[in-house]
Amino acid sequence: MTSPTTTPTAPRTHMPAKDALAAVHAARDPRDIVITTMTPARDWMLLPQQPLDLVLVPSAMGSAPPLGLGLALAQPTRRVIVCNGDGSMLMNLGALVSIANARPANLVLIVFVNGTYEVTGSQPVPGAGVVDYPALARAAGFESVHAYGSLHEWQSAVRRIIAVPGPTFVALDVEQVHGQPGPKSPGPARERARQFMQALRG
Amino acid sequence: MFSSEKIRTLLEQLGVTHVVTVPDSTIGRWQTAIEERGTPRLVRVCREGEAWQVAAGLQLGGATPLVLIQCTGLLESGDAIRNALHDFGLPLFAIIGYRSYLNQDTLPGDTCLVFTEPTLDAWKIDYRLVTRPSQFDDIRPHFVACRDAGKPGAILLAEGKA
């Protein structure tokens, strides 16, 4: 019998998810479209809102990256930032391939990796602590791929990272939070869609 | 049933900007004509539920997408359709290949014939069944009617094999 070929890795650092998201909020341009879903949506709604924020609640789980792809193709002069969870990413891994294949230079996909389905009670996602999201993105064809576990490093890098031509993939190792409620819809989705489309035209 | 160029020209005339697709052996033949001319833009995705989600983003962004999939993919797409068409109220339009409708030589007893049309009804997608080449001219008025009414719609295109 052969021995496992994996080697121990250094302890990973994790940043508070709310602070990681606040760094995105501070770095985004008002012309940017920002799509949030699941836990990032809940935390994003605690921050000052912009007309081009699209809170994807309710969602079809896994839908934020392909929705962002569509918006990026339709609005090539705007940056589109998608804030996704790792459980949601696992729901639709093929979207990584679809995005890389379409090559939208204006799309930034940020995955907040905490290893749990936080909104349903913090059950572990499949492959928690094992799945290498940046490697998945590279294998799918992303060329701009980044990973951060340090809040200070992410805060220092975020403006530069989202400014480079993409598609760009960022994995953020964030702390688990237990006992928090899931995101609540900020209002009727149809009306919000209509307002969002008006804001894009305006 | 329809030539690739005939379909591509129709989609261009209807103002379709993007065709979001997973192929089957019938509708997949249209890809080359669409891609060679570049209009509409072809967007390949990995599963059909994803096609509706990409189309939703395109529609929100002011484009005019068309979802081009097989009926098996419609059956896979439920939650994406619920969210895009009914939560966010986006009037997406699709052309859906209807597997085994014209013959069941490859898949005798194909259950696609049992579940496809009830599924379209369940998702409140107004569809027209196209079974003959002479029905090509039915596609444009149905697309326009759905667009003008702001409601989701589909052409269910009869196919002969898997």
XYZ file of C-alpha atoms in Angstrom:
364
model
C 0.000 0.000 0.000
C 1.295 3.432 -0.896
C 1.274 6.400 1.402
C -0.825 9.470 0.720
C 1.129 11.936 -1.359
C -0.368 15.048 0.164
C 1.758 17.077 2.525
C 0.645 19.128 5.495
C -0.097 22.714 4.657
C 0.507 25.776 6.769
C -2.437 26.836 8.944
C -4.756 28.994 6.895
C -5.727 32.418 8.100
C -9.287 33.661 7.933
C -10.686 37.168 7.856
C -14.048 38.420 9.134
C -16.475 38.157 6.231
C -18.146 41.471 6.987
C -14.816 43.287 6.881
C -13.817 41.534 3.661
C -17.104 42.611 2.104
C -16.714 46.153 3.415
C -13.416 46.338 1.550
C -15.258 45.503 -1.677
C -17.868 48.116 -0.833
C -15.198 50.750 -0.304
C -13.396 49.879 -3.523
C -16.349 49.668 -5.909
C -17.117 52.532 -8.260
C -20.730 53.805 -8.261
C -20.935 52.742 -11.915
C -20.114 49.157 -10.982
C -22.823 46.536 -10.773
C -22.515 44.498 -7.565
C -24.423 41.230 -7.238
C -24.631 39.621 -3.805
C -26.255 36.388 -2.692
C -26.625 34.274 0.465
C -24.411 35.402 3.382
C -22.644 38.137 1.376
C -26.117 39.513 0.531
C -27.088 39.640 4.194
C -23.935 41.500 5.121
C -23.993 43.754 2.037
C -27.447 45.020 3.031
C -25.941 46.379 6.252
C -23.812 48.758 4.167
C -25.000 51.892 2.304
C -26.776 50.807 -0.884
C -26.309 51.987 -4.467
C -28.803 51.845 -7.367
C -26.690 49.249 -9.178
C -26.616 46.832 -6.247
C -28.504 43.668 -7.135
C -29.296 41.686 -4.005
C -30.101 38.217 -5.309
C -32.575 37.269 -2.599
C -34.582 35.204 -3.340
C -32.237 33.329 -5.610
C -31.866 30.054 -7.388
C -28.854 28.829 -5.431
C -25.773 28.992 -7.643
C -27.251 31.576 -9.981
C -25.173 34.639 -9.102
C -22.123 33.862 -11.315
C -24.113 33.125 -14.492
C -26.333 36.133 -13.823
C -23.165 38.189 -13.535
C -21.903 36.713 -16.796
C -25.065 37.821 -18.566
C -24.855 41.314 -17.112
C -21.179 41.601 -17.989
C -21.889 40.643 -21.611
C -24.821 43.055 -21.840
C -22.957 45.920 -20.160
C -19.357 45.627 -21.379
C -18.423 49.164 -20.289
C -19.324 48.533 -16.653
C -17.522 46.389 -14.135
C -19.662 43.599 -12.687
C -18.673 42.270 -9.256
C -20.279 39.046 -8.016
C -20.007 38.212 -4.290
C -20.759 34.511 -3.924
C -20.525 31.900 -1.185
C -18.604 28.639 -1.447
C -21.773 26.556 -1.097
C -23.326 28.531 -3.931
C -20.182 28.128 -6.011
C -20.279 24.367 -5.531
C -23.896 24.366 -6.701
C -22.812 25.571 -10.139
C -19.140 24.887 -10.757
C -19.738 24.705 -14.487
C -20.298 28.458 -14.399
C -16.540 28.863 -13.970
C -16.056 27.215 -17.349
C -18.858 29.192 -18.986
C -17.394 32.471 -17.713
C -13.851 31.630 -18.765
C -15.115 30.551 -22.184
C -17.024 33.816 -22.733
C -14.062 35.860 -21.438
C -15.853 38.968 -20.139
C -13.033 41.338 -19.228
C -15.349 43.297 -16.917
C -16.408 40.458 -14.594
C -14.997 39.902 -11.097
C -16.157 36.797 -9.218
C -15.392 36.821 -5.486
C -16.068 33.655 -3.484
C -16.298 33.946 0.298
C -15.009 30.600 1.506
C -16.075 29.560 5.009
C -16.653 25.856 4.431
C -20.274 25.949 5.563
C -23.832 26.489 4.451
C -24.065 29.328 6.937
C -27.655 30.397 6.270
C -29.021 26.901 6.954
C -27.208 26.403 10.254
C -23.545 26.079 9.318
C -23.568 22.527 8.049
C -20.270 21.778 6.272
C -20.181 22.030 2.487
C -18.826 19.001 0.603
C -15.074 19.204 0.467
C -14.820 21.798 3.234
C -11.168 22.575 3.871
C -10.091 20.472 0.915
C -11.443 22.109 -2.233
C -8.920 24.471 -3.808
C -11.125 27.134 -5.362
C -8.330 29.120 -7.043
C -7.098 25.894 -8.634
C -10.605 25.142 -9.886
C -10.792 28.618 -11.420
C -7.415 28.242 -13.100
C -8.353 24.816 -14.420
C -11.565 26.274 -15.821
C -9.594 28.832 -17.797
C -9.435 31.930 -15.588
C -6.115 33.707 -15.967
C -6.574 36.348 -13.272
C -6.862 34.312 -10.071
C -6.204 35.500 -6.521
C -6.612 34.212 -2.970
C -6.457 36.007 0.362
C -6.777 34.960 3.978
C -5.448 38.130 5.545
C -7.834 41.062 5.840
C -5.014 43.569 5.731
C -3.627 42.080 2.521
C -7.090 41.982 0.920
C -7.807 45.576 1.896
C -4.502 46.606 0.369
C -5.058 44.664 -2.848
C -8.766 44.924 -3.638
C -8.703 48.101 -5.738
C -5.853 46.786 -7.850
C -7.368 43.318 -8.207
C -10.772 44.478 -9.423
C -9.177 46.963 -11.835
C -7.267 44.447 -13.938
C -8.896 43.059 -17.094
C -10.666 39.837 -16.271
C -12.502 37.690 -15.954
C -11.063 37.714 -12.455
C -11.557 35.141 -9.716
C -10.883 35.853 -6.046
C -11.171 33.370 -3.170
C -11.378 34.923 0.288
C -10.927 32.662 3.305
C -13.404 34.049 5.814
C -14.344 33.143 9.373
C -17.338 30.985 10.070
C -20.224 32.781 11.769
C -22.769 30.717 13.649
C -26.307 31.475 14.671
C -26.977 34.347 12.315
C -30.208 34.476 10.293
C -30.161 34.091 6.540
C -30.611 37.099 4.276
C -34.068 38.626 4.081
C -35.345 39.945 0.768
C -35.085 43.735 0.719
C -38.358 43.942 -1.206
C -40.387 42.463 -4.043
C -37.937 41.078 -6.572
C -39.914 42.197 -9.640
C -39.965 45.775 -8.468
C -36.265 45.673 -7.635
C -35.498 44.253 -11.088
C -37.455 47.081 -12.689
C -35.645 49.696 -10.586
C -32.292 48.119 -11.392
C -32.979 48.244 -15.128
C -34.055 51.869 -14.830
C -30.841 52.687 -12.979
C -28.810 51.074 -15.764
C -30.597 53.165 -18.364
C -30.333 56.327 -16.287
C -36.608 21.093 -40.071
C -35.171 24.591 -40.596
C -31.839 25.558 -42.076
C -29.254 27.136 -39.807
C -29.113 30.327 -41.824
C -32.884 30.654 -41.902
C -33.036 30.476 -38.116
C -30.059 32.799 -37.661
C -31.563 35.393 -39.966
C -34.889 35.223 -38.154
C -33.236 35.705 -34.761
C -31.295 38.682 -36.090
C -34.471 40.208 -37.514
C -36.208 39.739 -34.164
C -33.460 41.699 -32.454
C -32.048 38.760 -30.511
C -28.605 39.812 -29.306
C -27.395 36.608 -27.609
C -28.234 32.924 -27.981
C -27.495 31.091 -24.743
C -27.297 27.413 -25.422
C -26.576 23.801 -24.661
C -26.868 21.846 -27.926
C -28.694 18.732 -28.961
C -28.379 16.943 -32.274
C -30.970 19.183 -33.963
C -30.529 22.675 -32.554
C -26.803 22.129 -32.214
C -26.526 22.288 -36.003
C -27.455 25.967 -35.859
C -24.375 26.932 -33.870
C -22.001 27.156 -36.817
C -24.137 29.629 -38.759
C -24.685 31.776 -35.678
C -21.039 31.750 -34.729
C -19.731 32.391 -38.245
C -21.836 35.523 -38.657
C -21.360 36.618 -35.044
C -24.888 37.954 -34.775
C -26.539 37.088 -32.483
C -23.623 36.251 -30.198
C -23.446 32.603 -29.195
C -22.940 31.972 -25.468
C -22.133 28.380 -24.579
C -22.966 27.224 -21.055
C -22.497 23.948 -19.210
C -26.059 23.139 -18.152
C -29.477 24.383 -19.073
C -30.404 25.931 -15.736
C -27.360 28.101 -16.179
C -28.650 29.188 -19.599
C -31.731 30.785 -18.041
C -29.552 32.531 -15.450
C -27.179 33.961 -18.056
C -30.185 35.041 -20.100
C -31.632 36.708 -17.001
C -28.466 38.751 -16.583
C -28.522 39.687 -20.250
C -32.149 40.787 -20.027
C -31.514 42.821 -16.876
C -28.614 44.439 -18.705
C -30.791 45.558 -21.592
C -29.963 42.839 -24.130
C -32.427 40.510 -25.862
C -31.361 36.932 -25.164
C -32.797 33.681 -26.444
C -32.415 30.391 -24.574
C -31.772 27.488 -26.959
C -31.932 24.084 -25.270
C -33.447 20.609 -25.474
C -36.513 19.597 -23.458
C -34.374 17.420 -21.180
C -32.624 20.636 -20.191
C -35.952 22.309 -19.562
C -36.646 19.582 -17.018
C -33.274 20.328 -15.413
C -33.945 24.068 -15.268
C -36.774 24.346 -12.769
C -35.349 26.500 -9.999
C -33.614 28.830 -12.449
C -36.905 29.342 -14.309
C -38.782 29.941 -11.065
C -36.326 32.593 -9.958
C -35.744 34.392 -13.265
C -39.235 34.276 -14.754
C -41.401 34.395 -11.654
C -39.408 35.979 -8.799
C -37.730 38.641 -10.922
C -40.445 38.677 -13.605
C -38.139 38.516 -16.613
C -39.961 37.662 -19.861
C -37.359 35.310 -21.305
C -37.969 33.476 -24.565
C -36.687 30.040 -25.539
C -36.562 27.622 -28.417
C -36.755 24.136 -26.952
C -36.070 20.974 -28.906
C -38.801 18.378 -28.308
C -36.963 15.068 -28.293
C -38.618 12.037 -29.905
C -41.757 13.910 -30.960
C -41.455 13.002 -34.638
C -40.312 9.435 -34.058
C -39.196 7.251 -31.197
C -36.850 4.990 -33.118
C -33.897 5.869 -30.905
C -35.757 6.040 -27.612
C -39.002 4.065 -27.720
C -41.351 5.272 -25.010
C -39.291 8.422 -24.419
C -40.764 10.020 -21.309
C -39.886 13.465 -22.648
C -43.217 13.159 -24.437
C -44.957 12.732 -21.091
C -43.376 15.515 -19.093
C -42.293 18.334 -21.410
C -45.590 20.068 -22.136
C -46.976 19.752 -18.568
C -43.701 21.242 -17.340
C -44.041 24.241 -19.653
C -47.602 24.685 -18.413
C -46.489 24.402 -14.784
C -43.906 27.133 -15.280
C -46.492 29.327 -17.043
C -44.451 29.531 -20.225
C -46.651 30.330 -23.213
C -45.454 27.976 -25.927
C -46.260 27.055 -29.496
C -45.612 23.556 -30.767
C -43.918 23.544 -34.158
C -44.050 20.183 -35.907
C -43.821 21.055 -39.625
C -41.550 23.230 -41.778
C -44.605 25.204 -42.879
C -44.907 26.501 -39.294
C -41.712 28.519 -39.544
C -43.785 31.645 -39.988
C -45.483 30.990 -36.634
C -42.274 31.701 -34.717
C -42.056 35.440 -35.367
C -45.598 36.400 -34.272
C -45.331 34.349 -31.088
C -41.989 35.904 -30.187
C -43.370 39.392 -30.838
C -46.581 38.720 -28.930
C -44.694 37.486 -25.862
C -42.271 40.407 -26.044
C -45.053 42.948 -26.339
C -47.010 41.344 -23.501
C -43.899 41.133 -21.328
C -44.398 37.440 -20.660
C -42.153 34.402 -20.990
C -42.604 32.280 -24.065
C -41.184 29.402 -26.039
C -41.218 27.578 -29.312
C -41.329 23.832 -28.761
C -39.632 22.409 -31.815
C -40.464 18.816 -32.699
C -37.416 16.623 -33.208
C -36.999 13.152 -34.560
C -34.186 11.617 -32.579
C -32.240 11.855 -29.382
